[in-house]
Amino acid sequence: MMMKRFLVTLLLIPALSHAVQQNFSHAKTELVKLYKNNPEQKEFYCGCDFRFQGKKGIVDLPSCGYQSRKNQTRAQRIEWEHVMPAENFGRNLQCWKNGGRKNCKSDATFNQIEGDMHNLQPAIGEVNGDRSNYSYSLFTKTYTQYGQCPTAVDFKTRQFQPRDEIRGMIARTYLYMSNQYHIPLSKQNQQLMSAWNKMYAPSIWECQRNQLIKKVQGNDNPYITEQCGNSAL
């Protein structure tokens, strides 16, 4: 029943005035501009410094004590992480059922959701790859996989534990995506995100970023706005 409601409500997603441009490629281009204008901001999962050369994001690994787990080349670059994984919002679409993510490249609904800037964060490529589509969770107090980076991944149980500083932002992103695109969350996920949303208030940057994205994309994340107001800038 939940899946049927999801498929029906997807058809009701309002077409935004900027929908022609709302895709992953356009989102990445705009986010590079946003972070170039705010160079003091940190990488998402480990809090590393980073910079852009053109569209290429380069991570300053010593700035956060990061040590590569396995893929040094990918660890040195910034990738755009979908906080809510593409599988979560794509798997119930017909294009995904017929061939996975690659088959959804020409699907307008998928492109719109995939290109939502509120769901994208600059992340170390290696950590982005390790996170895959694993669920956020709490399962350890030991962080040894990435040097001094306070993030952990459990490959056996497919769980990913983010650092404290970004848990509220993750929660508000999940709640936004669920509401904006009618994506059902499991009871466990709903409870976790609701708890994190209450426990971890938005940072000044989260409030500012929300308004900067609104200027480009045309809509805010109300779960951030309700705690920050409209005067973040």
Short mmCIF file of C-alpha atoms in Angstrom, two decimals, residues 56 78 119-120 172 174:
data_model
loop_
_atom_site.label_atom_id
_atom_site.label_comp_id
_atom_site.label_asym_id
_atom_site.label_seq_id
_atom_site.Cartn_x
_atom_site.Cartn_y
_atom_site.Cartn_z
CA LYS A 56 37.56 20.11 -9.57
CA ILE A 78 35.49 16.29 -3.63
CA ASN A 119 20.19 16.99 -0.82
CA LEU A 120 23.76 17.46 -2.06
CA ARG A 172 16.48 17.97 8.08
CA TYR A 174 15.79 13.49 4.97
#
